[in-house]
Short mmCIF file of C-alpha atoms in Angstrom, two decimals:
data_model
loop_
_atom_site.label_atom_id
_atom_site.label_comp_id
_atom_site.label_asym_id
_atom_site.label_seq_id
_atom_site.Cartn_x
_atom_site.Cartn_y
_atom_site.Cartn_z
CA UNK A 104 36.72 -21.47 18.53
CA UNK A 105 38.43 -18.07 18.94
CA UNK A 106 36.29 -15.03 19.64
CA UNK A 107 35.78 -12.95 16.51
CA UNK A 108 37.28 -9.52 16.87
CA UNK A 109 35.05 -6.48 16.55
CA UNK A 110 35.03 -5.27 12.97
CA UNK A 111 36.08 -1.77 14.05
CA UNK A 112 39.23 -3.15 15.67
CA UNK A 113 40.00 -5.08 12.49
CA UNK A 114 39.36 -2.09 10.25
CA UNK A 115 41.58 0.20 12.32
CA UNK A 116 44.37 -2.37 12.58
CA UNK A 117 44.38 -3.21 8.89
CA UNK A 118 44.24 0.43 7.76
CA UNK A 119 47.09 1.41 10.08
CA UNK A 120 49.12 -1.64 9.12
CA UNK A 121 48.71 -0.86 5.42
CA UNK A 122 49.74 2.77 5.87
CA UNK A 123 52.68 2.11 8.19
CA UNK A 124 54.14 -0.71 6.10
CA UNK A 125 53.71 1.31 2.92
CA UNK A 126 55.66 4.20 4.38
CA UNK A 127 57.87 2.74 7.13
CA UNK A 128 58.36 -0.98 6.45
CA UNK A 129 62.16 -0.77 6.21
CA UNK A 130 62.37 1.56 9.20
CA UNK A 131 60.38 -0.85 11.36
CA UNK A 132 62.37 -3.86 10.12
CA UNK A 133 65.67 -2.15 10.96
CA UNK A 134 64.47 -0.99 14.36
CA UNK A 135 63.40 -4.51 15.34
CA UNK A 136 66.67 -6.22 14.42
CA UNK A 137 68.09 -8.24 17.31
CA UNK A 138 64.87 -7.94 19.31
CA UNK A 139 62.16 -10.42 20.24
CA UNK A 140 59.41 -8.20 18.84
CA UNK A 141 57.32 -8.63 15.70
CA UNK A 142 56.29 -5.86 13.31
CA UNK A 143 52.74 -6.02 14.56
CA UNK A 144 53.77 -4.66 17.99
CA UNK A 145 54.82 -1.10 17.09
CA UNK A 146 51.95 -0.85 14.61
CA UNK A 147 49.47 -1.99 17.27
CA UNK A 148 50.86 0.53 19.76
CA UNK A 149 50.38 3.24 17.14
CA UNK A 150 46.81 1.99 16.66
CA UNK A 151 46.09 2.37 20.34
CA UNK A 152 47.87 5.69 20.71
CA UNK A 153 47.02 7.72 17.62
CA UNK A 154 44.72 5.93 15.16
CA UNK A 155 41.65 7.72 16.52
CA UNK A 156 43.16 10.93 15.13
CA UNK A 157 45.43 10.13 12.23
CA UNK A 158 43.08 7.83 10.33
CA UNK A 159 41.31 11.07 9.40
CA UNK A 160 44.55 12.42 7.94
CA UNK A 161 46.57 9.68 6.27
CA UNK A 162 44.68 9.78 2.96
CA UNK A 163 44.90 13.56 2.67
CA UNK A 164 48.27 14.65 4.10
CA UNK A 165 51.90 13.70 3.61
CA UNK A 166 53.53 11.28 6.04
CA UNK A 167 55.75 14.12 7.27
CA UNK A 168 52.72 16.20 8.24
CA UNK A 169 50.97 13.26 9.88
CA UNK A 170 54.02 12.43 12.01
CA UNK A 171 54.57 16.05 12.98
CA UNK A 172 50.96 16.50 14.05
CA UNK A 173 51.00 13.59 16.50
CA UNK A 174 50.80 15.89 19.51
CA UNK A 175 47.99 14.69 21.78
CA UNK A 176 46.84 14.48 25.42
CA UNK A 177 46.20 17.87 26.99
CA UNK A 178 45.61 16.34 30.44
CA UNK A 179 46.24 18.78 33.25
CA UNK A 180 45.43 21.77 31.04
CA UNK A 181 42.21 20.73 29.34
CA UNK A 182 39.27 21.69 31.57
CA UNK A 183 38.16 18.96 33.94
CA UNK A 184 41.35 16.89 33.65
CA UNK A 185 44.24 16.25 36.04
CA UNK A 186 47.69 14.74 35.72
CA UNK A 187 50.09 13.39 38.35
CA UNK A 188 53.33 12.99 36.35
CA UNK A 189 55.56 15.96 35.59
CA UNK A 190 54.55 18.33 34.15
CA UNK A 191 51.15 18.46 35.80
CA UNK A 192 50.24 21.40 33.57
CA UNK A 193 51.65 24.15 31.38
CA UNK A 194 52.67 26.32 34.32
CA UNK A 195 54.63 23.50 35.97
CA UNK A 196 56.56 22.95 32.74
CA UNK A 197 57.14 26.65 32.19
CA UNK A 198 58.49 27.07 35.72
CA UNK A 199 61.29 24.61 34.93
CA UNK A 200 61.93 25.00 31.19
CA UNK A 201 60.89 28.56 30.48
CA UNK A 202 58.38 30.39 28.33
CA UNK A 203 60.08 29.89 24.94
CA UNK A 204 60.15 26.08 25.15
CA UNK A 205 56.63 25.99 26.53
CA UNK A 206 55.26 28.26 23.82
CA UNK A 207 56.92 26.19 21.09
CA UNK A 208 55.20 23.04 22.31
CA UNK A 209 51.88 24.85 22.67
CA UNK A 210 52.25 26.03 19.07
CA UNK A 211 52.89 22.44 17.94
CA UNK A 212 49.73 21.41 19.76
CA UNK A 213 47.78 24.12 18.00
CA UNK A 214 49.00 22.87 14.62
CA UNK A 215 47.46 19.53 15.55
CA UNK A 216 44.26 21.23 16.68
CA UNK A 217 43.94 22.90 13.28
CA UNK A 218 43.80 19.49 11.58
CA UNK A 219 40.46 17.78 10.85
CA UNK A 220 38.95 16.20 13.96
CA UNK A 221 36.19 13.63 14.42
CA UNK A 222 33.80 16.25 15.78
CA UNK A 223 35.31 19.27 13.98
CA UNK A 224 36.06 18.75 10.26
CA UNK A 225 37.74 22.17 10.08
CA UNK A 226 39.75 21.67 13.24
CA UNK A 227 39.63 23.29 16.66
CA UNK A 228 40.57 26.90 17.46
CA UNK A 229 43.95 27.58 19.03
CA UNK A 230 44.24 27.07 22.78
CA UNK A 231 46.85 27.64 25.46
CA UNK A 232 47.15 23.93 26.30
CA UNK A 233 50.45 22.12 26.77
CA UNK A 234 50.05 18.67 25.26
CA UNK A 235 51.84 15.73 26.94
CA UNK A 236 52.12 13.04 24.22
CA UNK A 237 54.49 13.41 21.24
CA UNK A 238 55.01 11.25 18.19
CA UNK A 239 53.28 8.29 16.63
CA UNK A 240 53.96 6.22 19.77
CA UNK A 241 53.12 9.14 22.09
CA UNK A 242 56.33 9.60 24.06
CA UNK A 243 55.25 11.30 27.27
CA UNK A 244 56.52 14.77 28.08
CA UNK A 245 57.75 13.50 31.46
CA UNK A 246 60.76 12.11 29.53
CA UNK A 247 61.92 15.67 28.88
CA UNK A 248 64.03 15.34 32.02
CA UNK A 249 66.35 12.79 30.41
CA UNK A 250 65.59 13.29 26.72
CA UNK A 251 65.14 17.03 26.20
CA UNK A 252 66.16 17.04 22.53
CA UNK A 253 63.29 14.75 21.55
CA UNK A 254 60.91 17.54 22.46
CA UNK A 255 63.03 20.69 22.09
CA UNK A 256 64.31 19.73 18.63
CA UNK A 257 60.96 18.26 17.56
CA UNK A 258 62.53 14.85 17.00
CA UNK A 259 59.11 13.19 17.11
CA UNK A 260 58.77 14.36 13.48
CA UNK A 261 61.18 11.56 12.50
CA UNK A 262 59.95 7.97 12.39
CA UNK A 263 63.40 6.51 13.09
CA UNK A 264 63.76 8.53 16.28
CA UNK A 265 60.27 7.52 17.40
CA UNK A 266 61.04 3.87 16.75
CA UNK A 267 64.37 4.14 18.54
CA UNK A 268 62.77 5.50 21.70
CA UNK A 269 59.95 2.96 21.59
CA UNK A 270 62.18 -0.08 21.11
CA UNK A 271 64.67 1.01 23.77
CA UNK A 272 61.84 1.39 26.25
CA UNK A 273 60.31 -1.98 25.38
CA UNK A 274 63.71 -3.71 25.60
CA UNK A 275 64.29 -2.23 29.04
CA UNK A 276 60.95 -3.54 30.28
CA UNK A 277 61.72 -6.95 28.75
CA UNK A 278 64.62 -7.24 31.21
CA UNK A 279 62.27 -7.15 34.19
CA UNK A 280 59.19 -9.14 33.13
CA UNK A 281 58.58 -12.47 31.41
CA UNK A 282 55.74 -11.95 28.95
CA UNK A 283 54.91 -9.63 26.09
CA UNK A 284 51.67 -8.73 27.85
CA UNK A 285 53.61 -7.50 30.88
CA UNK A 286 55.99 -5.53 28.66
CA UNK A 287 53.08 -3.72 27.05
CA UNK A 288 51.49 -3.05 30.45
CA UNK A 289 54.70 -1.48 31.74
CA UNK A 290 55.01 0.63 28.60
CA UNK A 291 51.73 2.29 29.55
CA UNK A 292 52.22 2.30 33.31
CA UNK A 293 50.55 0.35 36.10
CA UNK A 294 47.09 -0.54 37.29
CA UNK A 295 43.79 -1.39 35.56
CA UNK A 296 44.15 1.23 32.81
CA UNK A 297 47.55 -0.14 31.81
CA UNK A 298 46.13 -3.68 31.81
CA UNK A 299 43.32 -2.57 29.50
CA UNK A 300 45.86 -0.76 27.32
CA UNK A 301 47.78 -4.01 26.87
CA UNK A 302 44.61 -5.92 26.01
CA UNK A 303 43.74 -3.30 23.40
CA UNK A 304 47.21 -3.49 21.84
CA UNK A 305 46.98 -7.28 21.75
CA UNK A 306 43.58 -7.04 20.04
CA UNK A 307 45.10 -4.88 17.32
CA UNK A 308 47.99 -7.33 16.93
CA UNK A 309 45.58 -10.25 16.58
CA UNK A 310 43.51 -8.33 14.03
CA UNK A 311 46.62 -7.84 11.91
CA UNK A 312 47.44 -11.53 12.10
CA UNK A 313 43.96 -12.27 10.76
CA UNK A 314 44.33 -9.78 7.89
#
């Protein structure tokens, strides 16, 4: 007998699935054409990446605002955190890409901070943090080296662009590994945290299948 999924996992998965299919069903269908992936995969990745924030917003804000405010992960700048990938922090980014670009991204992060938060219904005050994850699938700022426009032109505001980047990345990983689990692991990175990430995504996918 299969293990029953935790009700919180099911609730998150089903709420996100309902919202994403209501707003982006055709976009997801088109993005997945000629791939091996099912609709539950991008939705489950969004569950793992952003549900903890945007489930507070989706019933009160437009889809455009929700997508635009998906600017998370202040690692390297938030006190007590470190980061190894480029940029390690705001100063490292600014040294390469300049003050204007850096300040624009910081401003986008502060727009997210002003949104309702789990522990701050009226949002957080502005801060001088450079966030590292952009879009509903949290494209990492390290990709600025080969995909500057995604960040500089705020292309994470567009669901089709987010899906395009996600699916291209997943397809590339599919060329080097044999299982969906391994593809999801590689999407997040390597090591125990990436393994747990994949297990979480798979739990969300299974919860949607049970819906």
